[in-house]
Coordinates of C-alpha atoms and ligand atoms in Angstrom, one line a residue:
X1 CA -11.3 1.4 7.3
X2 CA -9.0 4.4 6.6
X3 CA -5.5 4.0 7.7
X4 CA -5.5 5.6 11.8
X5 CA -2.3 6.1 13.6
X6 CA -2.3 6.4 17.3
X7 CA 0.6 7.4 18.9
X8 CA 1.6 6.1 22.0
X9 CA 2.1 8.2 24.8
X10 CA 4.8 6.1 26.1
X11 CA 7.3 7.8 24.1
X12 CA 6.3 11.1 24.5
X13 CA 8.5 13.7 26.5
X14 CA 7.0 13.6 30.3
X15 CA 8.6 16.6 30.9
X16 CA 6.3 18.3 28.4
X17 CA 3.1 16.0 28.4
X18 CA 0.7 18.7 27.4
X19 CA 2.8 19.9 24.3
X20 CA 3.0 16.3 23.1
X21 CA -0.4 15.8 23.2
X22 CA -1.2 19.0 21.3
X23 CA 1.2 18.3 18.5
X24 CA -0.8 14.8 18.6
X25 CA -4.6 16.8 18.2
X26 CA -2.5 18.9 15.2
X27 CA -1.2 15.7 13.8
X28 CA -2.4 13.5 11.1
X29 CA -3.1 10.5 14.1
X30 CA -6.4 9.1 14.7
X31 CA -6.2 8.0 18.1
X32 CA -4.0 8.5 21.2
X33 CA -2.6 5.4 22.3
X34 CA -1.6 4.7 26.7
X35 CA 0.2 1.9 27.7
X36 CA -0.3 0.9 30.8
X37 CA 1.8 -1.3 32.5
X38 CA 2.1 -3.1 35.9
X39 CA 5.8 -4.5 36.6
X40 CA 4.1 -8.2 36.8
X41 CA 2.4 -8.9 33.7
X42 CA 5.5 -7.3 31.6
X43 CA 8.9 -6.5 33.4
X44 CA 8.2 -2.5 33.4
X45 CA 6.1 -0.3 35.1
X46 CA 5.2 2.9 33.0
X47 CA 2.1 5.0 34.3
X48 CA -1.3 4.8 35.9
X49 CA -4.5 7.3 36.3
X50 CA -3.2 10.6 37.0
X51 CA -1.3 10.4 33.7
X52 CA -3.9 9.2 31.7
X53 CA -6.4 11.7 33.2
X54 CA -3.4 14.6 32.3
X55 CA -3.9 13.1 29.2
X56 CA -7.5 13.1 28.7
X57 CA -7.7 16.7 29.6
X58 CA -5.8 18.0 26.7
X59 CA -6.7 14.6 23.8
X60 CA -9.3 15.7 21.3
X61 CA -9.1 12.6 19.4
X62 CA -10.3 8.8 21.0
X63 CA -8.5 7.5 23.6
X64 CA -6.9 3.9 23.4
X65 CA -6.0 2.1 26.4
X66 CA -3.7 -0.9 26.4
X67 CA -3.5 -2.8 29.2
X68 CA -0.6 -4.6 29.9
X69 CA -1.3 -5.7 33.6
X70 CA -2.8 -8.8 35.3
X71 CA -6.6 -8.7 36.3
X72 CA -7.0 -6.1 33.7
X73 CA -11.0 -6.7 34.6
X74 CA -9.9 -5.0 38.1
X75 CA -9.6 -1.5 36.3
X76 CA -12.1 -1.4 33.2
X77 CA -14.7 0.8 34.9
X78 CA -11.9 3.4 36.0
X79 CA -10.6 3.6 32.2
X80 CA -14.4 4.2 31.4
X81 CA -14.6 6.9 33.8
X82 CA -11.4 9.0 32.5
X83 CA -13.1 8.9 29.3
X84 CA -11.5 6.3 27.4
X85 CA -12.8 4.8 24.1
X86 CA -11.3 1.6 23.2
X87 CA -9.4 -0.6 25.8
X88 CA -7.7 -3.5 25.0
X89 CA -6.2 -6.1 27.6
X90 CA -3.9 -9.4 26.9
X91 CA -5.2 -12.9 26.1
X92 CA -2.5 -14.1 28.2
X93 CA -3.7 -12.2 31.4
X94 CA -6.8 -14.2 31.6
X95 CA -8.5 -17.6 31.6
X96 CA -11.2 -18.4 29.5
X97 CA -14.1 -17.6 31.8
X98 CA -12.2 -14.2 33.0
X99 CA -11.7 -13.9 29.2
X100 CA -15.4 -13.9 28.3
X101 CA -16.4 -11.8 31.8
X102 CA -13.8 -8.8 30.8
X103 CA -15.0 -8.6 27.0
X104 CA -18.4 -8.2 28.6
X105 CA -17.9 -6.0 31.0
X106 CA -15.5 -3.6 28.5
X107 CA -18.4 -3.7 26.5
X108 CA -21.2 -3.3 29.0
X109 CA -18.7 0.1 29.8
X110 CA -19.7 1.6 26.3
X111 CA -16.2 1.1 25.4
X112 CA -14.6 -0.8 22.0
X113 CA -13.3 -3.8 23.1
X114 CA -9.6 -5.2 21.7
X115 CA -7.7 -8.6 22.7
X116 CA -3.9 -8.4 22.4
X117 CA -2.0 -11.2 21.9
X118 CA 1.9 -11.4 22.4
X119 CA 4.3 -12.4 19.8
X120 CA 4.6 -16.1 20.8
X121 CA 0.9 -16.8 21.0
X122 CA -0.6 -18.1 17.8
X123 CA -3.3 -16.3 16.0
X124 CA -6.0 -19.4 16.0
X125 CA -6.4 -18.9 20.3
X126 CA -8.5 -15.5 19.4
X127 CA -11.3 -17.8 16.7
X128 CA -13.5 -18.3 19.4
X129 CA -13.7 -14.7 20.1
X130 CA -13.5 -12.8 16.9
X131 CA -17.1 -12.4 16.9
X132 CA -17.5 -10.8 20.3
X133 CA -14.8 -8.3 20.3
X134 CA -14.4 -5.0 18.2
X135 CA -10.4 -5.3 18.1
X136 CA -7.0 -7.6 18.1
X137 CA -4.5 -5.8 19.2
X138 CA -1.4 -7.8 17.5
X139 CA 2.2 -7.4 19.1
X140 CA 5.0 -6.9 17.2
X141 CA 7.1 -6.6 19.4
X142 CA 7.1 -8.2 23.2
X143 CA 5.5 -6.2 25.2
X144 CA 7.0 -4.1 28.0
X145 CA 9.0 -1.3 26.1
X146 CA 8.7 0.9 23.1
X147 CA 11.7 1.2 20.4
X148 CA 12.5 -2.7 20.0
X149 CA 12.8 -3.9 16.7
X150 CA 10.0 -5.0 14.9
X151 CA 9.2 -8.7 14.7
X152 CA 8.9 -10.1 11.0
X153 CA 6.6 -13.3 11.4
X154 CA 4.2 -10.7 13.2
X155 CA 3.3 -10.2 9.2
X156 CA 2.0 -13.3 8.5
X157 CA 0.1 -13.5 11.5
X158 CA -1.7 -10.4 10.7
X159 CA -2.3 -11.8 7.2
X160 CA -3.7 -14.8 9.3
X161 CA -6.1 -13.0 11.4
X162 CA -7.4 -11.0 8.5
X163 CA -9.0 -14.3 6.4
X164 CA -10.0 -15.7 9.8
X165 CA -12.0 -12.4 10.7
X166 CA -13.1 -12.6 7.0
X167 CA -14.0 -16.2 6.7
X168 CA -16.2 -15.5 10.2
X169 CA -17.6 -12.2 8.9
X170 CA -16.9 -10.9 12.1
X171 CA -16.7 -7.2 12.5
X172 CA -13.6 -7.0 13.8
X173 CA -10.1 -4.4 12.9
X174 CA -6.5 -5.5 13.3
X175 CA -4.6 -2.9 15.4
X176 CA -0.8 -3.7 15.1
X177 CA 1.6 -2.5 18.4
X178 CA 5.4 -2.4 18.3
X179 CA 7.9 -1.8 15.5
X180 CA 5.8 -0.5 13.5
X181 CA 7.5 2.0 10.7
X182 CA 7.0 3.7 7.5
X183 CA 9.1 0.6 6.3
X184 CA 6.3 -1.7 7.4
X185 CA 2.8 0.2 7.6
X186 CA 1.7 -0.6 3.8
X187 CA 2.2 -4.4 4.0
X188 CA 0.7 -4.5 7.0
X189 CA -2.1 -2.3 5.6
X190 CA -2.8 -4.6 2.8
X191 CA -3.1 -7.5 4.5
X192 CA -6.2 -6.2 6.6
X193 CA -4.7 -4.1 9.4
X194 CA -6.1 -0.8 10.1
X195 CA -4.7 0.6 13.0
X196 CA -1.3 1.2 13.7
X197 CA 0.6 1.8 17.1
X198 CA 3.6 4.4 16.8
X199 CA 5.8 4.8 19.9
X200 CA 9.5 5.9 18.3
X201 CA 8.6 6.4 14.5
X202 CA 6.8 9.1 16.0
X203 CA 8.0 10.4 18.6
X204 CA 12.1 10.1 18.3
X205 CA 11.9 12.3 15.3
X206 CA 12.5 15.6 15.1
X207 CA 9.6 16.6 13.5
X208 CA 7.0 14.5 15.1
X209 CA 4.1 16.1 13.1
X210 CA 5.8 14.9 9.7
X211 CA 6.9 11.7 10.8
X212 CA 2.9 11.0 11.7
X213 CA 2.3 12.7 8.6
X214 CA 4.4 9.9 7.2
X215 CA 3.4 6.9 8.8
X216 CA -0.7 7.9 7.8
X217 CA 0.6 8.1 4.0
X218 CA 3.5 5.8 3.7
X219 CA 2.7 3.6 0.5
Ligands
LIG1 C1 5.0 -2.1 23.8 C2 3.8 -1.1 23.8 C3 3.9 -0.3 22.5 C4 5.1 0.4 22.3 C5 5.2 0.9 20.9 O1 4.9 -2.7 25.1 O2 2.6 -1.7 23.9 O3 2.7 0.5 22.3 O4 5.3 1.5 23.2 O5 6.5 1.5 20.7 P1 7.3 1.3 19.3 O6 6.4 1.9 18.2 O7 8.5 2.2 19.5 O8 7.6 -0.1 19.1
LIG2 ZN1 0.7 -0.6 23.2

């Protein structure tokens, strides 16, 4: 798949939401990325519906939910609702049966489906799943806040999930979330990612526009 870049909204200036998202629909970024958080399943709260529908409004480009909340299943047909594309919820949320019943119902939603998986779970829990789900959403960073520094072995786990997906022939893409930076996009790339989360290499630039334009051609 060509290389998409989705922003994450998180970092944006709330102060000046609807700018933000323009410069994104300008911007060489594929997707808008929302991370939503609850203050349980990760120790910050960021923002709910009303904010995601502000966004929606203005986004000409797919919408990406990541859910970073317990009983993400609670929410799903809301997300559908405002219009969103692809959600993705945590492995660690959920038991296996709540597992299986979310996929489903994000599914039976007309959405793309995506696990997530934080940095300390291995990427072997997700082989029973590969098959059923569009997307693995893999953390480099722990989830919770944007602008932490990237975590290295989150590499080889990529690397990992790629010949698993491969050796399955599941059709499945690697979305990578947290630290990621021109310094770390190609490798990343190459080993079988294709999507790639940007909450400060985009948005803590001063020219937000080139820095996306940056990360999509980084080499
Ligand atoms: C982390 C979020 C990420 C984060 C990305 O909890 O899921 O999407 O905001 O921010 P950066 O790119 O700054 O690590
Ligand atoms: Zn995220």
């Amino acid at each position: 798949m060509p290389r998409v870049i989705a922003p994450s909204m998180l970092s944006a200036d709330f102060g000046h939401l609807e700018r933000d998202c323009r410069m994104v629909n300008r911007s060489a970024a594929g997707w808008f990325h929302l991370d939503v958080m609850d203050g349980i399943f990760v120790p910050n709260i960021s923002f709910g519906f009303p904010v995601c529908q502000a966004i929606a409004r203005v986004a000409q480009k797919p919408l990406d939910a990541h859910l970073m909340i317990i009983e993400p299943w609670t929410y799903v047909e809301r997300f559908a609702k405002l219009g969103v594309q692809y959600l993705s919820f945590h492995y660690e949320a959920c038991n296996l049966r709540q597992l299986r019943s979310t996929i489903r119902l994000v599914r039976s939603c007309g959405m793309g489906v995506g696990v997530a998986i934080n940095p300390e779970t291995p990427a072997e829990v997700l082989i029973p799943w590969l098959r059923q789900i569009d997307y693995v959403v893999v953390m480099g960073v722990h989830p919770g806040y944007s602008g932490q520094k990237y975590i290295p072995e989150t590499t080889e786990k990529v690397g990992v999930l790629a010949e698993m997906i491969a050796a399955q022939g599941a059709d499945c893409f690697i979305q990578v979330d947290g630290g990621v930076s021109t310094a770390n996009i190609a490798e990343l790339e190459r080993l079988g990612a294709g999507v790639f989360v940007a909450g400060s290499a985009a948005f803590s630039s001063a020219n937000p526009l080139a820095a996306i334009r940056a990360l999509k051609t980084a080499k």
